[in-house]
Amino acid sequence: MLIDTYGRVATDLRVSLTDRCNLRCTYCMPEEGLQWLAKPDLLTDDEIVRMVRIAVTDLGVTDVRFTGGEPLLRPGLVGIVERCAALEPRPKLSLTTNGIGLRRTAAALRAAGLDRVNVSLDTLRPEVFRTLTRRDRHADVLAGMAAAAEAGLAPVKVNAVLMRGVNDDEAPELLAWAVERGYELRFIEQMPLDAQHGWQRTDMVTADEILAALHDRFTLTPEGESARGSAPAERWLVDGGPARVGVIGSVTRPFCRACDRTRLTADGQVRNCLFAREESDLRSALRSGASDARIAELWRAAMWGKKAGSGLDDPAFAQPERPMSAIGG
């Protein structure tokens, strides 16, 4: 079990498969990109599967989500999913992606054992998409989401970040669009995880602002805390249901007290919080011949020291040195 000093138990593992991405979202990285991790620094497919196996069989993890960077850029992704789906007990397997490569991979991922996907889409306007991502791939994302739904990777969840003066007027349109297609939309407050360290609290569209915009067009009925559990999103039924919408207020409505996540970076570091400034190196143990029991012990120690909260409300808060693409959001 992965427990911390506040009694929280981590059962949800986020695994970053690569720090590379084929978009250049303004809230994540500069236009020229970043200096990517060298291939020898990345965990191999075998090492990733071993780490997931230890987490599932020895540490009580029940949910595994593959992230990046952009995880669809990982050449061995389908094989990793297939091997993790064969573990006993079988974890729930999901993927967070920008959706560009989903049209060609959704069916193979579903056949390998992937259960569902989260796709990032911040706008319905192709020109705004180009501004936000610096790439002209809006149509590819929409096609990828449709392919995921057709393949049975359901529910397809859509992650949207609103930015003031850019797409902050799109909340109602995004929700109507998602409801029509049977997608489940999640709005996420913009977080201070950009490589440029240019995040400004005043540029962030808050959870309260998002909900106010949605209430102008929809009747939202809260599901309540009992239905939420440890999930990061507060959820509402839309016009009586069954459609739902979620809001993840990581900055203004932190959910740290119920956090159940542990994170593994693409280069084998454990992060006990998305906003942690420290990491615990498991790659060195893996490559020096450590036993599963020893790796599990190191992982438990890394989680034991988790702080009570992210520190976002502390005036002295400092962003992690590593950007979102390296952390695995």
mmCIF file of C-alpha atoms in Angstrom:
data_model
loop_
_atom_site.group_PDB
_atom_site.id
_atom_site.type_symbol
_atom_site.label_atom_id
_atom_site.label_comp_id
_atom_site.label_asym_id
_atom_site.label_seq_id
_atom_site.Cartn_x
_atom_site.Cartn_y
_atom_site.Cartn_z
ATOM 1 C CA MET A 1 0.000 0.000 0.000
ATOM 2 C CA LEU A 2 1.155 3.531 -0.797
ATOM 3 C CA ILE A 3 0.131 5.597 2.217
ATOM 4 C CA ASP A 4 1.306 9.000 3.410
ATOM 5 C CA THR A 5 1.501 10.582 6.850
ATOM 6 C CA TYR A 6 -1.958 12.127 6.399
ATOM 7 C CA GLY A 7 -3.586 8.757 5.827
ATOM 8 C CA ARG A 8 -4.147 9.151 2.094
ATOM 9 C CA VAL A 9 -3.733 5.972 0.053
ATOM 10 C CA ALA A 10 -2.508 6.196 -3.552
ATOM 11 C CA THR A 11 -4.325 3.758 -5.833
ATOM 12 C CA ASP A 12 -4.114 5.788 -9.075
ATOM 13 C CA LEU A 13 -0.827 5.653 -11.000
ATOM 14 C CA ARG A 14 0.012 8.142 -13.750
ATOM 15 C CA VAL A 15 2.784 6.860 -16.033
ATOM 16 C CA SER A 16 4.513 9.302 -18.392
ATOM 17 C CA LEU A 17 5.731 7.396 -21.452
ATOM 18 C CA THR A 18 7.589 10.271 -23.116
ATOM 19 C CA ASP A 19 8.258 13.966 -22.632
ATOM 20 C CA ARG A 20 7.894 14.618 -26.374
ATOM 21 C CA CYS A 21 4.821 16.201 -27.908
ATOM 22 C CA ASN A 22 3.671 17.096 -31.422
ATOM 23 C CA LEU A 23 1.861 20.243 -30.263
ATOM 24 C CA ARG A 24 3.286 23.408 -28.707
ATOM 25 C CA CYS A 25 0.465 24.528 -26.433
ATOM 26 C CA THR A 26 1.142 27.999 -25.089
ATOM 27 C CA TYR A 27 0.357 26.994 -21.504
ATOM 28 C CA CYS A 28 2.778 24.062 -21.615
ATOM 29 C CA MET A 29 5.916 24.804 -23.640
ATOM 30 C CA PRO A 30 7.615 27.411 -25.841
ATOM 31 C CA GLU A 31 7.137 27.448 -29.618
ATOM 32 C CA GLU A 32 10.589 26.016 -30.276
ATOM 33 C CA GLY A 33 9.917 23.072 -27.992
ATOM 34 C CA LEU A 34 12.208 21.774 -25.260
ATOM 35 C CA GLN A 35 15.382 19.776 -24.929
ATOM 36 C CA TRP A 36 13.925 16.274 -24.865
ATOM 37 C CA LEU A 37 15.145 13.487 -22.631
ATOM 38 C CA ALA A 38 17.850 11.331 -24.160
ATOM 39 C CA LYS A 39 16.659 7.852 -25.137
ATOM 40 C CA PRO A 40 18.942 6.058 -22.628
ATOM 41 C CA ASP A 41 17.323 8.102 -19.842
ATOM 42 C CA LEU A 42 13.837 6.877 -20.701
ATOM 43 C CA LEU A 43 12.464 3.741 -19.101
ATOM 44 C CA THR A 44 12.317 0.865 -21.577
ATOM 45 C CA ASP A 45 9.059 -0.932 -22.340
ATOM 46 C CA ASP A 46 10.105 -3.795 -20.060
ATOM 47 C CA GLU A 47 10.972 -1.386 -17.250
ATOM 48 C CA ILE A 48 7.628 0.394 -17.541
ATOM 49 C CA VAL A 49 5.693 -2.870 -17.422
ATOM 50 C CA ARG A 50 7.740 -4.024 -14.443
ATOM 51 C CA MET A 51 7.024 -0.783 -12.580
ATOM 52 C CA VAL A 52 3.311 -1.068 -13.305
ATOM 53 C CA ARG A 53 3.353 -4.704 -12.180
ATOM 54 C CA ILE A 54 5.003 -3.777 -8.870
ATOM 55 C CA ALA A 55 2.488 -0.985 -8.360
ATOM 56 C CA VAL A 56 -0.478 -3.263 -9.073
ATOM 57 C CA THR A 57 0.588 -6.498 -7.393
ATOM 58 C CA ASP A 58 2.621 -5.164 -4.450
ATOM 59 C CA LEU A 59 1.371 -1.633 -3.759
ATOM 60 C CA GLY A 60 -2.389 -1.710 -4.253
ATOM 61 C CA VAL A 61 -2.680 0.406 -7.402
ATOM 62 C CA THR A 62 -5.985 -0.213 -9.205
ATOM 63 C CA ASP A 63 -5.985 2.477 -11.906
ATOM 64 C CA VAL A 64 -3.196 3.199 -14.388
ATOM 65 C CA ARG A 65 -3.227 6.125 -16.782
ATOM 66 C CA PHE A 66 -0.612 6.548 -19.501
ATOM 67 C CA THR A 67 0.382 10.147 -20.158
ATOM 68 C CA GLY A 68 3.175 12.186 -21.724
ATOM 69 C CA GLY A 69 4.140 14.482 -23.278
ATOM 70 C CA GLU A 70 2.047 12.793 -25.914
ATOM 71 C CA PRO A 71 1.868 9.038 -25.163
ATOM 72 C CA LEU A 72 0.807 8.124 -28.711
ATOM 73 C CA LEU A 73 4.351 9.042 -29.768
ATOM 74 C CA ARG A 74 5.680 6.077 -27.780
ATOM 75 C CA PRO A 75 6.482 3.346 -30.375
ATOM 76 C CA GLY A 76 5.740 0.456 -28.005
ATOM 77 C CA LEU A 77 2.506 1.819 -26.576
ATOM 78 C CA VAL A 78 0.156 -0.911 -27.798
ATOM 79 C CA GLY A 79 2.435 -3.614 -26.444
ATOM 80 C CA ILE A 80 2.755 -1.857 -23.084
ATOM 81 C CA VAL A 81 -1.022 -1.631 -22.805
ATOM 82 C CA GLU A 82 -1.466 -5.295 -23.744
ATOM 83 C CA ARG A 83 1.058 -6.477 -21.155
ATOM 84 C CA CYS A 84 -0.412 -4.301 -18.415
ATOM 85 C CA ALA A 85 -3.922 -5.507 -19.236
ATOM 86 C CA ALA A 86 -2.703 -9.068 -18.603
ATOM 87 C CA LEU A 87 -1.670 -8.314 -15.021
ATOM 88 C CA GLU A 88 -3.478 -9.898 -12.101
ATOM 89 C CA PRO A 89 -5.333 -8.212 -10.587
ATOM 90 C CA ARG A 90 -6.114 -6.345 -13.796
ATOM 91 C CA PRO A 91 -5.913 -2.569 -13.390
ATOM 92 C CA LYS A 92 -8.229 -0.139 -15.141
ATOM 93 C CA LEU A 93 -6.230 1.336 -18.027
ATOM 94 C CA SER A 94 -6.704 4.775 -19.534
ATOM 95 C CA LEU A 95 -4.775 7.237 -21.668
ATOM 96 C CA THR A 96 -4.494 11.036 -21.754
ATOM 97 C CA THR A 97 -3.735 12.278 -25.258
ATOM 98 C CA ASN A 98 -3.988 15.280 -27.547
ATOM 99 C CA GLY A 99 -5.903 12.997 -29.897
ATOM 100 C CA ILE A 100 -3.884 13.636 -33.054
ATOM 101 C CA GLY A 101 -2.867 9.995 -33.496
ATOM 102 C CA LEU A 102 -6.060 8.379 -32.224
ATOM 103 C CA ARG A 103 -7.697 7.843 -35.602
ATOM 104 C CA ARG A 104 -5.046 5.279 -36.566
ATOM 105 C CA THR A 105 -4.472 3.736 -33.106
ATOM 106 C CA ALA A 106 -7.819 3.690 -31.277
ATOM 107 C CA ALA A 107 -8.920 0.246 -32.486
ATOM 108 C CA ALA A 108 -5.536 -1.346 -31.729
ATOM 109 C CA LEU A 109 -5.431 0.197 -28.260
ATOM 110 C CA ARG A 110 -8.925 -1.060 -27.477
ATOM 111 C CA ALA A 111 -8.007 -4.547 -28.673
ATOM 112 C CA ALA A 112 -4.896 -4.442 -26.475
ATOM 113 C CA GLY A 113 -7.009 -3.741 -23.397
ATOM 114 C CA LEU A 114 -7.219 0.026 -23.012
ATOM 115 C CA ASP A 115 -10.481 0.963 -21.310
ATOM 116 C CA ARG A 116 -10.920 4.641 -22.139
ATOM 117 C CA VAL A 117 -9.245 7.907 -23.164
ATOM 118 C CA ASN A 118 -9.066 11.540 -22.076
ATOM 119 C CA VAL A 119 -8.548 13.884 -25.022
ATOM 120 C CA SER A 120 -7.402 17.482 -24.668
ATOM 121 C CA LEU A 121 -9.458 19.954 -26.705
ATOM 122 C CA ASP A 122 -9.638 23.584 -25.630
ATOM 123 C CA THR A 123 -11.628 25.080 -28.491
ATOM 124 C CA LEU A 124 -14.099 24.329 -31.267
ATOM 125 C CA ARG A 125 -12.573 27.006 -33.487
ATOM 126 C CA PRO A 126 -9.746 25.872 -35.786
ATOM 127 C CA GLU A 127 -8.158 29.310 -35.804
ATOM 128 C CA VAL A 128 -8.084 29.449 -32.000
ATOM 129 C CA PHE A 129 -6.655 25.923 -31.953
ATOM 130 C CA ARG A 130 -3.798 27.128 -34.172
ATOM 131 C CA THR A 131 -3.168 30.032 -31.803
ATOM 132 C CA LEU A 132 -3.152 27.839 -28.712
ATOM 133 C CA THR A 133 -1.193 24.868 -30.065
ATOM 134 C CA ARG A 134 0.819 26.526 -32.846
ATOM 135 C CA ARG A 135 -0.239 23.655 -35.111
ATOM 136 C CA ASP A 136 -3.034 23.183 -37.667
ATOM 137 C CA ARG A 137 -4.343 19.815 -36.400
ATOM 138 C CA HIS A 138 -7.836 20.613 -35.134
ATOM 139 C CA ALA A 139 -9.554 18.289 -37.614
ATOM 140 C CA ASP A 140 -7.222 15.437 -36.640
ATOM 141 C CA VAL A 141 -8.188 15.771 -32.975
ATOM 142 C CA LEU A 142 -11.905 15.672 -33.789
ATOM 143 C CA ALA A 143 -11.394 12.617 -36.007
ATOM 144 C CA GLY A 144 -9.382 10.926 -33.281
ATOM 145 C CA MET A 145 -12.122 11.420 -30.723
ATOM 146 C CA ALA A 146 -14.717 9.985 -33.077
ATOM 147 C CA ALA A 147 -12.482 6.972 -33.723
ATOM 148 C CA ALA A 148 -12.033 6.433 -29.978
ATOM 149 C CA ALA A 149 -15.794 6.443 -29.434
ATOM 150 C CA GLU A 150 -16.328 4.049 -32.344
ATOM 151 C CA ALA A 151 -13.671 1.704 -30.972
ATOM 152 C CA GLY A 152 -15.428 1.545 -27.593
ATOM 153 C CA LEU A 153 -12.966 3.608 -25.566
ATOM 154 C CA ALA A 154 -15.832 5.017 -23.571
ATOM 155 C CA PRO A 155 -16.667 7.283 -22.055
ATOM 156 C CA VAL A 156 -14.493 9.599 -24.129
ATOM 157 C CA LYS A 157 -13.576 12.374 -21.732
ATOM 158 C CA VAL A 158 -12.620 15.793 -23.045
ATOM 159 C CA ASN A 159 -10.221 18.021 -21.104
ATOM 160 C CA ALA A 160 -10.542 21.756 -21.788
ATOM 161 C CA VAL A 161 -8.452 24.622 -20.416
ATOM 162 C CA LEU A 162 -9.902 28.109 -20.786
ATOM 163 C CA MET A 163 -7.576 31.093 -21.109
ATOM 164 C CA ARG A 164 -8.659 34.651 -20.592
ATOM 165 C CA GLY A 165 -9.018 36.596 -23.817
ATOM 166 C CA VAL A 166 -8.385 33.506 -25.946
ATOM 167 C CA ASN A 167 -11.155 30.923 -25.533
ATOM 168 C CA ASP A 168 -12.863 31.970 -22.294
ATOM 169 C CA ASP A 169 -16.156 32.556 -24.127
ATOM 170 C CA GLU A 170 -16.451 28.966 -25.359
ATOM 171 C CA ALA A 171 -17.579 27.095 -22.242
ATOM 172 C CA PRO A 172 -21.294 26.769 -23.181
ATOM 173 C CA GLU A 173 -20.521 25.849 -26.799
ATOM 174 C CA LEU A 174 -18.002 23.227 -25.743
ATOM 175 C CA LEU A 175 -20.488 21.628 -23.366
ATOM 176 C CA ALA A 176 -23.327 21.590 -25.917
ATOM 177 C CA TRP A 177 -20.990 20.017 -28.469
ATOM 178 C CA ALA A 178 -19.797 17.347 -26.021
ATOM 179 C CA VAL A 179 -23.315 16.468 -24.850
ATOM 180 C CA GLU A 180 -24.495 16.058 -28.450
ATOM 181 C CA ARG A 181 -21.745 13.508 -29.115
ATOM 182 C CA GLY A 182 -21.912 11.645 -25.824
ATOM 183 C CA TYR A 183 -18.513 12.882 -24.630
ATOM 184 C CA GLU A 184 -17.927 13.834 -20.997
ATOM 185 C CA LEU A 185 -16.404 17.303 -20.732
ATOM 186 C CA ARG A 186 -14.011 18.372 -17.968
ATOM 187 C CA PHE A 187 -12.923 21.967 -17.598
ATOM 188 C CA ILE A 188 -9.531 22.314 -15.910
ATOM 189 C CA GLU A 189 -8.233 25.508 -14.350
ATOM 190 C CA GLN A 190 -4.955 26.513 -15.974
ATOM 191 C CA MET A 191 -2.136 25.379 -13.692
ATOM 192 C CA PRO A 192 1.412 26.700 -13.154
ATOM 193 C CA LEU A 193 3.234 23.899 -14.963
ATOM 194 C CA ASP A 194 4.498 25.649 -18.090
ATOM 195 C CA ALA A 195 8.160 25.388 -19.051
ATOM 196 C CA GLN A 196 8.377 29.159 -19.451
ATOM 197 C CA HIS A 197 7.164 29.793 -15.862
ATOM 198 C CA GLY A 198 4.921 32.474 -17.305
ATOM 199 C CA TRP A 199 1.716 31.423 -15.515
ATOM 200 C CA GLN A 200 -0.234 34.312 -14.046
ATOM 201 C CA ARG A 201 -3.128 33.825 -11.660
ATOM 202 C CA THR A 202 -4.951 36.739 -13.293
ATOM 203 C CA ASP A 203 -4.921 34.965 -16.686
ATOM 204 C CA MET A 204 -6.619 31.885 -15.264
ATOM 205 C CA VAL A 205 -10.352 31.394 -15.775
ATOM 206 C CA THR A 206 -11.601 30.140 -12.412
ATOM 207 C CA ALA A 207 -14.009 27.318 -11.648
ATOM 208 C CA ASP A 208 -16.585 29.860 -10.436
ATOM 209 C CA GLU A 209 -16.379 31.783 -13.712
ATOM 210 C CA ILE A 210 -16.761 28.582 -15.749
ATOM 211 C CA LEU A 211 -19.805 27.502 -13.765
ATOM 212 C CA ALA A 212 -21.394 30.944 -14.064
ATOM 213 C CA ALA A 213 -21.069 30.792 -17.847
ATOM 214 C CA LEU A 214 -22.565 27.290 -17.967
ATOM 215 C CA HIS A 215 -25.484 28.218 -15.688
ATOM 216 C CA ASP A 216 -26.533 30.867 -18.194
ATOM 217 C CA ARG A 217 -27.424 28.122 -20.676
ATOM 218 C CA PHE A 218 -27.832 24.856 -18.763
ATOM 219 C CA THR A 219 -29.437 23.563 -15.589
ATOM 220 C CA LEU A 220 -26.652 21.970 -13.543
ATOM 221 C CA THR A 221 -27.432 19.613 -10.675
ATOM 222 C CA PRO A 222 -24.455 18.773 -8.423
ATOM 223 C CA GLU A 223 -23.703 15.092 -7.954
ATOM 224 C CA GLY A 224 -22.260 15.780 -4.514
ATOM 225 C CA GLU A 225 -19.204 14.684 -2.570
ATOM 226 C CA SER A 226 -20.348 11.087 -2.070
ATOM 227 C CA ALA A 227 -20.447 10.529 -5.830
ATOM 228 C CA ARG A 228 -17.157 12.360 -6.313
ATOM 229 C CA GLY A 229 -15.030 10.265 -3.959
ATOM 230 C CA SER A 230 -11.348 10.926 -4.652
ATOM 231 C CA ALA A 231 -11.924 12.152 -8.224
ATOM 232 C CA PRO A 232 -10.383 15.556 -8.980
ATOM 233 C CA ALA A 233 -13.468 16.808 -10.827
ATOM 234 C CA GLU A 234 -16.599 18.144 -9.200
ATOM 235 C CA ARG A 235 -19.426 16.917 -11.434
ATOM 236 C CA TRP A 236 -22.874 18.148 -12.356
ATOM 237 C CA LEU A 237 -25.754 16.550 -14.249
ATOM 238 C CA VAL A 238 -26.565 18.615 -17.329
ATOM 239 C CA ASP A 239 -30.265 19.454 -17.727
ATOM 240 C CA GLY A 240 -31.234 16.534 -15.534
ATOM 241 C CA GLY A 241 -28.785 14.034 -17.029
ATOM 242 C CA PRO A 242 -27.609 11.560 -18.039
ATOM 243 C CA ALA A 243 -24.932 13.890 -19.483
ATOM 244 C CA ARG A 244 -22.411 15.200 -16.997
ATOM 245 C CA VAL A 245 -19.858 17.977 -16.879
ATOM 246 C CA GLY A 246 -16.899 18.238 -14.545
ATOM 247 C CA VAL A 247 -14.786 21.116 -13.298
ATOM 248 C CA ILE A 248 -11.299 20.534 -11.903
ATOM 249 C CA GLY A 249 -10.461 23.568 -9.793
ATOM 250 C CA SER A 250 -6.894 22.616 -8.995
ATOM 251 C CA VAL A 251 -6.015 26.196 -8.058
ATOM 252 C CA THR A 252 -9.132 27.686 -6.472
ATOM 253 C CA ARG A 253 -10.802 24.465 -5.283
ATOM 254 C CA PRO A 254 -7.906 22.124 -4.443
ATOM 255 C CA PHE A 255 -8.735 18.488 -3.739
ATOM 256 C CA CYS A 256 -5.486 17.589 -1.972
ATOM 257 C CA ARG A 257 -7.193 16.057 1.072
ATOM 258 C CA ALA A 258 -8.651 13.286 -1.109
ATOM 259 C CA CYS A 259 -5.709 12.850 -3.508
ATOM 260 C CA ASP A 260 -5.030 9.208 -4.398
ATOM 261 C CA ARG A 261 -2.344 9.643 -7.067
ATOM 262 C CA THR A 262 1.243 8.599 -7.508
ATOM 263 C CA ARG A 263 3.248 9.580 -10.584
ATOM 264 C CA LEU A 264 6.064 7.949 -12.533
ATOM 265 C CA THR A 265 7.983 10.133 -14.968
ATOM 266 C CA ALA A 266 9.293 8.905 -18.311
ATOM 267 C CA ASP A 267 12.791 8.717 -16.844
ATOM 268 C CA GLY A 268 11.764 6.665 -13.812
ATOM 269 C CA GLN A 269 11.273 9.241 -11.082
ATOM 270 C CA VAL A 270 8.428 9.032 -8.579
ATOM 271 C CA ARG A 271 6.550 12.255 -7.897
ATOM 272 C CA ASN A 272 4.159 12.206 -4.972
ATOM 273 C CA CYS A 273 2.446 15.427 -6.123
ATOM 274 C CA LEU A 274 2.004 17.147 -9.474
ATOM 275 C CA PHE A 275 3.495 20.296 -7.936
ATOM 276 C CA ALA A 276 6.309 18.609 -5.979
ATOM 277 C CA ARG A 277 9.771 20.096 -6.314
ATOM 278 C CA GLU A 278 11.426 16.826 -5.290
ATOM 279 C CA GLU A 279 11.491 13.413 -6.962
ATOM 280 C CA SER A 280 12.597 9.942 -5.913
ATOM 281 C CA ASP A 281 14.798 8.004 -8.320
ATOM 282 C CA LEU A 282 13.605 4.462 -9.022
ATOM 283 C CA ARG A 283 15.361 4.087 -12.360
ATOM 284 C CA SER A 284 18.745 3.695 -10.669
ATOM 285 C CA ALA A 285 17.375 0.937 -8.469
ATOM 286 C CA LEU A 286 15.809 -0.786 -11.479
ATOM 287 C CA ARG A 287 19.065 -0.742 -13.403
ATOM 288 C CA SER A 288 21.272 -1.768 -10.498
ATOM 289 C CA GLY A 289 19.460 -5.060 -10.030
ATOM 290 C CA ALA A 290 17.151 -4.175 -7.146
ATOM 291 C CA SER A 291 14.439 -6.691 -6.311
ATOM 292 C CA ASP A 292 10.734 -5.937 -6.664
ATOM 293 C CA ALA A 293 10.519 -5.797 -2.878
ATOM 294 C CA ARG A 294 13.272 -3.167 -2.701
ATOM 295 C CA ILE A 295 11.682 -1.039 -5.416
ATOM 296 C CA ALA A 296 8.330 -1.249 -3.626
ATOM 297 C CA GLU A 297 10.041 -0.164 -0.407
ATOM 298 C CA LEU A 298 11.574 2.875 -2.114
ATOM 299 C CA TRP A 299 8.219 3.761 -3.666
ATOM 300 C CA ARG A 300 6.487 3.581 -0.283
ATOM 301 C CA ALA A 301 9.114 5.869 1.198
ATOM 302 C CA ALA A 302 8.620 8.369 -1.620
ATOM 303 C CA MET A 303 4.877 8.547 -0.975
ATOM 304 C CA TRP A 304 5.170 8.609 2.827
ATOM 305 C CA GLY A 305 6.655 12.105 2.691
ATOM 306 C CA LYS A 306 3.854 13.642 0.592
ATOM 307 C CA LYS A 307 2.900 17.131 1.763
ATOM 308 C CA ALA A 308 -0.573 18.052 2.957
ATOM 309 C CA GLY A 309 -1.273 20.211 -0.084
ATOM 310 C CA SER A 310 0.093 21.551 -3.344
ATOM 311 C CA GLY A 311 1.004 24.925 -1.843
ATOM 312 C CA LEU A 312 -0.715 26.886 -4.612
ATOM 313 C CA ASP A 313 -2.281 29.247 -2.073
ATOM 314 C CA ASP A 314 1.047 29.924 -0.366
ATOM 315 C CA PRO A 315 2.552 33.300 -1.367
ATOM 316 C CA ALA A 316 5.915 31.538 -1.460
ATOM 317 C CA PHE A 317 4.722 28.917 -3.963
ATOM 318 C CA ALA A 318 7.318 28.096 -6.596
ATOM 319 C CA GLN A 319 6.611 26.142 -9.773
ATOM 320 C CA PRO A 320 8.298 22.775 -10.259
ATOM 321 C CA GLU A 321 11.464 23.044 -12.294
ATOM 322 C CA ARG A 322 10.281 20.323 -14.656
ATOM 323 C CA PRO A 323 7.505 21.312 -17.092
ATOM 324 C CA MET A 324 4.233 19.477 -17.518
ATOM 325 C CA SER A 325 5.547 17.544 -20.513
ATOM 326 C CA ALA A 326 8.208 15.906 -18.343
ATOM 327 C CA ILE A 327 6.017 15.366 -15.304
ATOM 328 C CA GLY A 328 3.078 13.642 -16.982
ATOM 329 C CA GLY A 329 -0.057 15.639 -16.215
#
